[in-house]
Tab-separated table of C-alpha atoms in Angstrom:
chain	number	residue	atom	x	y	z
A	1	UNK	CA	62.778	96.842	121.324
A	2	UNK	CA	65.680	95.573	119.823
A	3	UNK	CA	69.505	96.098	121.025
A	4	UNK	CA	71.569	95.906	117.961
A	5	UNK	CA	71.910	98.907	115.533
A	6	UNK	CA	72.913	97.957	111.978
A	7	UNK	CA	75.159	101.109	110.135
A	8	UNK	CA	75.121	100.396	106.467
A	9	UNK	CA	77.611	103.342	105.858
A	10	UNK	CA	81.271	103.376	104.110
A	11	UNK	CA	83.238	102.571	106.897
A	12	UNK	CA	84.773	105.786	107.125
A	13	UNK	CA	81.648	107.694	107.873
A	14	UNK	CA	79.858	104.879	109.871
A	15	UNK	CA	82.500	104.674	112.769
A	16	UNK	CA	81.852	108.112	114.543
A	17	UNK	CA	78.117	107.579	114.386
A	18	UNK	CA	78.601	103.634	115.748
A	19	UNK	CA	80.196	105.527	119.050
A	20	UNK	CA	77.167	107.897	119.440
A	21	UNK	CA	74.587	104.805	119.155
A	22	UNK	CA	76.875	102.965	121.665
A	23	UNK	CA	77.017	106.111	123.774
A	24	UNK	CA	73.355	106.130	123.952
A	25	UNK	CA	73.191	102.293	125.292
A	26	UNK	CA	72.871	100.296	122.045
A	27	UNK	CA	75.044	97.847	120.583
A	28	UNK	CA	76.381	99.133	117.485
A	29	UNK	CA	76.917	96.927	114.460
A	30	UNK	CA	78.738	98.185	111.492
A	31	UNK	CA	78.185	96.462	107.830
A	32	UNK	CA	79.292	98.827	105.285
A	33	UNK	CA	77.245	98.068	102.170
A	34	UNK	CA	78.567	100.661	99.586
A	35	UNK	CA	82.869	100.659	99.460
A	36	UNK	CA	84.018	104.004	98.533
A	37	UNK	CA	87.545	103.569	96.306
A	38	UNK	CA	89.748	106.196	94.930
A	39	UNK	CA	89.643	106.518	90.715
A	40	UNK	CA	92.280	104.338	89.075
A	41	UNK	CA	92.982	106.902	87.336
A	42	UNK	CA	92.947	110.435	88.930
A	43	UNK	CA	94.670	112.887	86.026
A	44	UNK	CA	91.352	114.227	85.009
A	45	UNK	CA	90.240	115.520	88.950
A	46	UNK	CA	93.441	116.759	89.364
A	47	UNK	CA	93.749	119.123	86.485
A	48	UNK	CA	89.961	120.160	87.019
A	49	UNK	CA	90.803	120.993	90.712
A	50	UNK	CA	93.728	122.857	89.821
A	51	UNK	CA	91.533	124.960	87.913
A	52	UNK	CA	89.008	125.977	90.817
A	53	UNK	CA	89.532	129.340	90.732
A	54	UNK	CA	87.675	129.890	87.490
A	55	UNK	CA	84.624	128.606	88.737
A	56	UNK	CA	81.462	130.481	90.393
A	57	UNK	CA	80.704	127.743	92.545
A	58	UNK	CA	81.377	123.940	93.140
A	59	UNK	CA	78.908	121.734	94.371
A	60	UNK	CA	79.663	118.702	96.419
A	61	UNK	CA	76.986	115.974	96.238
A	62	UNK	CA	78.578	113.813	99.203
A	63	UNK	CA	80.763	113.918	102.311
A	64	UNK	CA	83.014	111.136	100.086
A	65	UNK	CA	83.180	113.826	97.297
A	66	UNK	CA	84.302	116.420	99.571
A	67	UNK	CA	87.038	113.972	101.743
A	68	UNK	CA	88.028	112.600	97.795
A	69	UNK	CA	88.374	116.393	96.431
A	70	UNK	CA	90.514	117.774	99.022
A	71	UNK	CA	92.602	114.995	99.428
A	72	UNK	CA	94.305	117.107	96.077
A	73	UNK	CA	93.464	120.664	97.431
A	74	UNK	CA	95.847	122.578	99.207
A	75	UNK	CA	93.841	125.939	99.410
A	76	UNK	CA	90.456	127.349	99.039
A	77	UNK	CA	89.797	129.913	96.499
A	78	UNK	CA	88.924	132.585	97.483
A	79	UNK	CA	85.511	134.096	96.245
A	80	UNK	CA	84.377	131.361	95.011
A	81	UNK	CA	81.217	129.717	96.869
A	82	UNK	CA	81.104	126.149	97.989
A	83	UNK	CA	78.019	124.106	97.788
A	84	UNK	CA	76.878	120.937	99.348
A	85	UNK	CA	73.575	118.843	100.012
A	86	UNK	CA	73.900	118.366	104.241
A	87	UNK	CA	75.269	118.340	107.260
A	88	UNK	CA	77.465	115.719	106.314
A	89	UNK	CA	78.969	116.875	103.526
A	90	UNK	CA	79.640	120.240	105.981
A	91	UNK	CA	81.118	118.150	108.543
A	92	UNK	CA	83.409	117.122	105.922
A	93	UNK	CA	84.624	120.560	105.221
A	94	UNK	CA	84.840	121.403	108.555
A	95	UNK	CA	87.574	118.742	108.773
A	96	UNK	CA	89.647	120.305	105.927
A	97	UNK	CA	89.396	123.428	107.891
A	98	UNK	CA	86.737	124.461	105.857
A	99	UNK	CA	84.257	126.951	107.815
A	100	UNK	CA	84.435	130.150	107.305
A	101	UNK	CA	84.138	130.303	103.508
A	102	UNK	CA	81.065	131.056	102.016
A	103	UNK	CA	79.113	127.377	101.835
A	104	UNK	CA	75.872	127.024	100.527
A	105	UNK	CA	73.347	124.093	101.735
A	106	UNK	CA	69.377	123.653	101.975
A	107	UNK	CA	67.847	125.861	104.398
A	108	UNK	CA	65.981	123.440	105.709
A	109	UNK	CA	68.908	120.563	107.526
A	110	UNK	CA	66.001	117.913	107.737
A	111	UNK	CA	65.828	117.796	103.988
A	112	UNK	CA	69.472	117.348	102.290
A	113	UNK	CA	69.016	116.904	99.030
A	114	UNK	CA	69.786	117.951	95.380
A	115	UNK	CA	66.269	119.102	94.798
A	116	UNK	CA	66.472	121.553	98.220
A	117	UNK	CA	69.850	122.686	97.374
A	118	UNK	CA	68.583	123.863	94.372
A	119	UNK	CA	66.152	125.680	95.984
A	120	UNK	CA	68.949	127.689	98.186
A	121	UNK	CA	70.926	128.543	94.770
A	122	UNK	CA	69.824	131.956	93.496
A	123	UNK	CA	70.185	130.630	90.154
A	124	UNK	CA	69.783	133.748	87.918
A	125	UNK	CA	72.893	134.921	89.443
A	126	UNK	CA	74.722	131.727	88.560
A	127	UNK	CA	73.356	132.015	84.817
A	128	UNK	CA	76.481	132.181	82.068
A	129	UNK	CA	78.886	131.150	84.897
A	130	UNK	CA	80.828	127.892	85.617
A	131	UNK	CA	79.780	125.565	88.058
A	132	UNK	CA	81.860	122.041	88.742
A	133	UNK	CA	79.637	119.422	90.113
A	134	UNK	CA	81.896	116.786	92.630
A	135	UNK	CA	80.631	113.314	92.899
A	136	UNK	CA	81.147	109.922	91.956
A	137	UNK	CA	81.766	108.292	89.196
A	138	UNK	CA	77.937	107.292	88.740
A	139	UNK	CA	75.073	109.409	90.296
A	140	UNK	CA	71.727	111.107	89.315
A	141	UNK	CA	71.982	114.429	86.701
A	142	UNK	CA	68.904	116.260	88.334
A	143	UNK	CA	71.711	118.893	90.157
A	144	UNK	CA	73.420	119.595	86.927
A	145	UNK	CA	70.426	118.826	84.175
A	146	UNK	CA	68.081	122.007	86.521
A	147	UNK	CA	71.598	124.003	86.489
A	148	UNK	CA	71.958	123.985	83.068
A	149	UNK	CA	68.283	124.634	82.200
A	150	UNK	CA	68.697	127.998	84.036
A	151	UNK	CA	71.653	128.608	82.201
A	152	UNK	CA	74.657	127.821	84.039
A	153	UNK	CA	77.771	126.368	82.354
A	154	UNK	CA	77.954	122.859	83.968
A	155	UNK	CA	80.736	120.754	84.184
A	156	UNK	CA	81.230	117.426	86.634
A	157	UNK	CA	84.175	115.761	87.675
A	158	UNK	CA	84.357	112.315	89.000
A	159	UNK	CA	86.186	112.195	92.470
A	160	UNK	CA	85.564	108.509	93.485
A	161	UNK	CA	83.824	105.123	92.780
A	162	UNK	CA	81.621	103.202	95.007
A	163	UNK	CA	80.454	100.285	94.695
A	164	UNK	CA	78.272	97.064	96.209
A	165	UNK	CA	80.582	94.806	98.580
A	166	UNK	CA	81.087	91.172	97.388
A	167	UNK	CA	78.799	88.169	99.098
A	168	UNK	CA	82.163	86.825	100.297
A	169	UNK	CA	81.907	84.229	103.068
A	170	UNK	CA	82.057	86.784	106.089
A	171	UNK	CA	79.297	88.628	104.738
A	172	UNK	CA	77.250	86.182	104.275
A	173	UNK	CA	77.855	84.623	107.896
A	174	UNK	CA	77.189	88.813	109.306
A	175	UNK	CA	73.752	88.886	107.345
A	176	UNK	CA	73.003	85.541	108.211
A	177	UNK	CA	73.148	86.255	112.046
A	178	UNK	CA	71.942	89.546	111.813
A	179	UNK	CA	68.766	88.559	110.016
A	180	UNK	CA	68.081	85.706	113.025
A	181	UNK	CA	66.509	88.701	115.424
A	182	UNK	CA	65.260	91.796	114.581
A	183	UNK	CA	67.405	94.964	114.580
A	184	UNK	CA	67.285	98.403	113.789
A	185	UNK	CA	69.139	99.160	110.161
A	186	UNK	CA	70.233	102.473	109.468
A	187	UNK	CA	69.927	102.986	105.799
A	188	UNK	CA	71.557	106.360	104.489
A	189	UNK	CA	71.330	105.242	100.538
A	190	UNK	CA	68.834	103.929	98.080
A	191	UNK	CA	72.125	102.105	96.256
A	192	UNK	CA	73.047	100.783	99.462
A	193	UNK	CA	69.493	99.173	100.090
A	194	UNK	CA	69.157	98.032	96.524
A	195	UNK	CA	72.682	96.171	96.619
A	196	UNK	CA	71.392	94.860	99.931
A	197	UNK	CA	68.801	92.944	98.727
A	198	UNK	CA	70.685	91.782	95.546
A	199	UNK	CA	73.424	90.365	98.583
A	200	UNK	CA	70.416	88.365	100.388
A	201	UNK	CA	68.832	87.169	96.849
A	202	UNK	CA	72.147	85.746	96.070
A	203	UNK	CA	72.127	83.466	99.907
A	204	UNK	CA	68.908	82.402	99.803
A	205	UNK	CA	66.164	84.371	97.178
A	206	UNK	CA	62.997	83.938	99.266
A	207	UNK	CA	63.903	82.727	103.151
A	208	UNK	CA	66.810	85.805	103.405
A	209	UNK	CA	64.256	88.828	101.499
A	210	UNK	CA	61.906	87.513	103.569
A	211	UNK	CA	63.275	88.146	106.982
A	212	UNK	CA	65.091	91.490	105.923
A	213	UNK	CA	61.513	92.907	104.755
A	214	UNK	CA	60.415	92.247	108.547
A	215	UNK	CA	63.395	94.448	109.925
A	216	UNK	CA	62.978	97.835	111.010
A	217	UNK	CA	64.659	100.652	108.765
A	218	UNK	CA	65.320	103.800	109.322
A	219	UNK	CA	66.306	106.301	106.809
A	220	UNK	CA	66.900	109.836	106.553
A	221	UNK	CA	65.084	110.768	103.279
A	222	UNK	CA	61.543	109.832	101.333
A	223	UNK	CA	63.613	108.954	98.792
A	224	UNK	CA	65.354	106.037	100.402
A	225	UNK	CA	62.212	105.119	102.024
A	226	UNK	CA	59.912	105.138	98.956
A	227	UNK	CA	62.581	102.537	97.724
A	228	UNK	CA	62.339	100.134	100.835
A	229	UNK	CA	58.783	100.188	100.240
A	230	UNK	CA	59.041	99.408	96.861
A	231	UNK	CA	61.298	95.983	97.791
A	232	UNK	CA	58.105	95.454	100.203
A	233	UNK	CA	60.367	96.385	103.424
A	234	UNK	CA	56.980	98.563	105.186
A	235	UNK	CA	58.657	99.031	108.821
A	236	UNK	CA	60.114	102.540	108.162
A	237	UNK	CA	60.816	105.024	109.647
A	238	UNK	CA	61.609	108.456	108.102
A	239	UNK	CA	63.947	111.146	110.063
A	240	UNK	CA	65.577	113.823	108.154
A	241	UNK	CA	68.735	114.763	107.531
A	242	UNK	CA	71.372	114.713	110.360
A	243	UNK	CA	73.169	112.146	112.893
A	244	UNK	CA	71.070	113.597	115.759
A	245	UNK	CA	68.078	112.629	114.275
A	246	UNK	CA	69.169	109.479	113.569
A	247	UNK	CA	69.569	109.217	117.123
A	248	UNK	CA	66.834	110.877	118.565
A	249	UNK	CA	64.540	108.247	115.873
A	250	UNK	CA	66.608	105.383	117.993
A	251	UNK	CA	66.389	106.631	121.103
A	252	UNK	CA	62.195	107.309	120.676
A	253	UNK	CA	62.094	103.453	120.133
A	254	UNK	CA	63.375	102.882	124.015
């Protein structure tokens, strides 16, 4: 089995799970391949977030939506329902002393997604109401394009843009190295993945594809793992939503 553990995370959120796979006797490698950056410009999220209080419900669609949002909020509304996609994203609220307030996620933590959240919503009781959608500045529409087909007055708000690192010198020395053995890569975004493989096409377009589609990934939805298979990367394996099963899918490896 191999030792090292590759987190592909934003730094931010790949530091606290890098201590858990260390915990657990690994050696923990961290190679953020998606940067999260504030908006140049941020006039437009803070006007819409100092309007909150006219809103049903607002959905976050990422822990960096949630961290980039309240960054600008001082207090919750009251009565009006929080929604987000996973644990993550809760974790996030937690640490803006979030809890108590009425939050709304898929019933199911192994699958945390826009399609299960939707699921949760009772939608007819949304219908003719506002909902604000939080996310980046790029994303997929299926949250607010099903929202509006039941009816719901949709409006998003950009809160941050992310984007693929640079193949700068030190990043192509890390991928270099890492790609000499085989690891275990935690992969927590089909963007991420994609902008991986544009990163190794850009060293070397066959040798460096070539020995990532031999590592082992592991991913926490079919989504993400429908796209490694699709850039012919077959060693996958799927876990569900959450850190701990992240680390129990590590730890089963042993």
């Amino acid at each position: 089995m191999p030792d090292t553990v590759v987190i592909t995370r934003p730094r931010a959120q790949a530091e606290e799970l890098a201590r858990m796979v260390a915990a657990a006797g690994r050696t923990a490698v961290v190679l953020p391949l998606l940067e999260i950056e504030p908006l140049a410009d941020q006039s437009q999220l803070m006007q819409v977030l100092a309007g909150l209080d006219g809103y049903a419900m607002v959905a976050f669609v990422s822990p960096n939506a949630v961290d980039a949002a309240f960054a600008h909020i001082q207090r919750w509304p009251s009565g009006v329902t929080l929604a987000v996609v996973g644990t993550g994203s809760r974790a996030a609220l937690a640490r803006h002393g979030i809890i108590d307030t009425d939050i709304v996620s898929p019933a199911d933590p192994a699958h945390s997604d826009s399609e299960h959240l939707l699921e949760s919503l009772d939608l007819s009781s949304l219908a003719g109401r506002r909902v604000l959608i939080v996310r980046g500045e790029s994303g997929r529409e299926l949250m607010a394009d099903s929202l509006r087909a039941a009816g719901v007055l949709v409006e998003t708000v950009a809160a941050y843009r992310r984007s693929v690192p640079q193949l700068t010198p030190e990043m192509k020395a890390s991928l270099a190295g890492l790609l000499e053995q085989q690891n275990d890569w935690i992969i927590t975004s089909s963007e991420a993945l994609r902008g991986l493989l544009d990163l190794l096409r850009q060293m070397d377009a066959d040798k460096a594809v070539a020995k990532m589609q031999q590592q082992h990934l592991i991913v926490p939805h079919a989504r993400i793992a429908d796209t490694a298979r699709a850039l012919g990367i077959n060693r996958v394996t799927l876990t569900g939503s959450g850190d701990e099963r992240l680390l129990a899918a590590l730890q089963s490896r042993e």
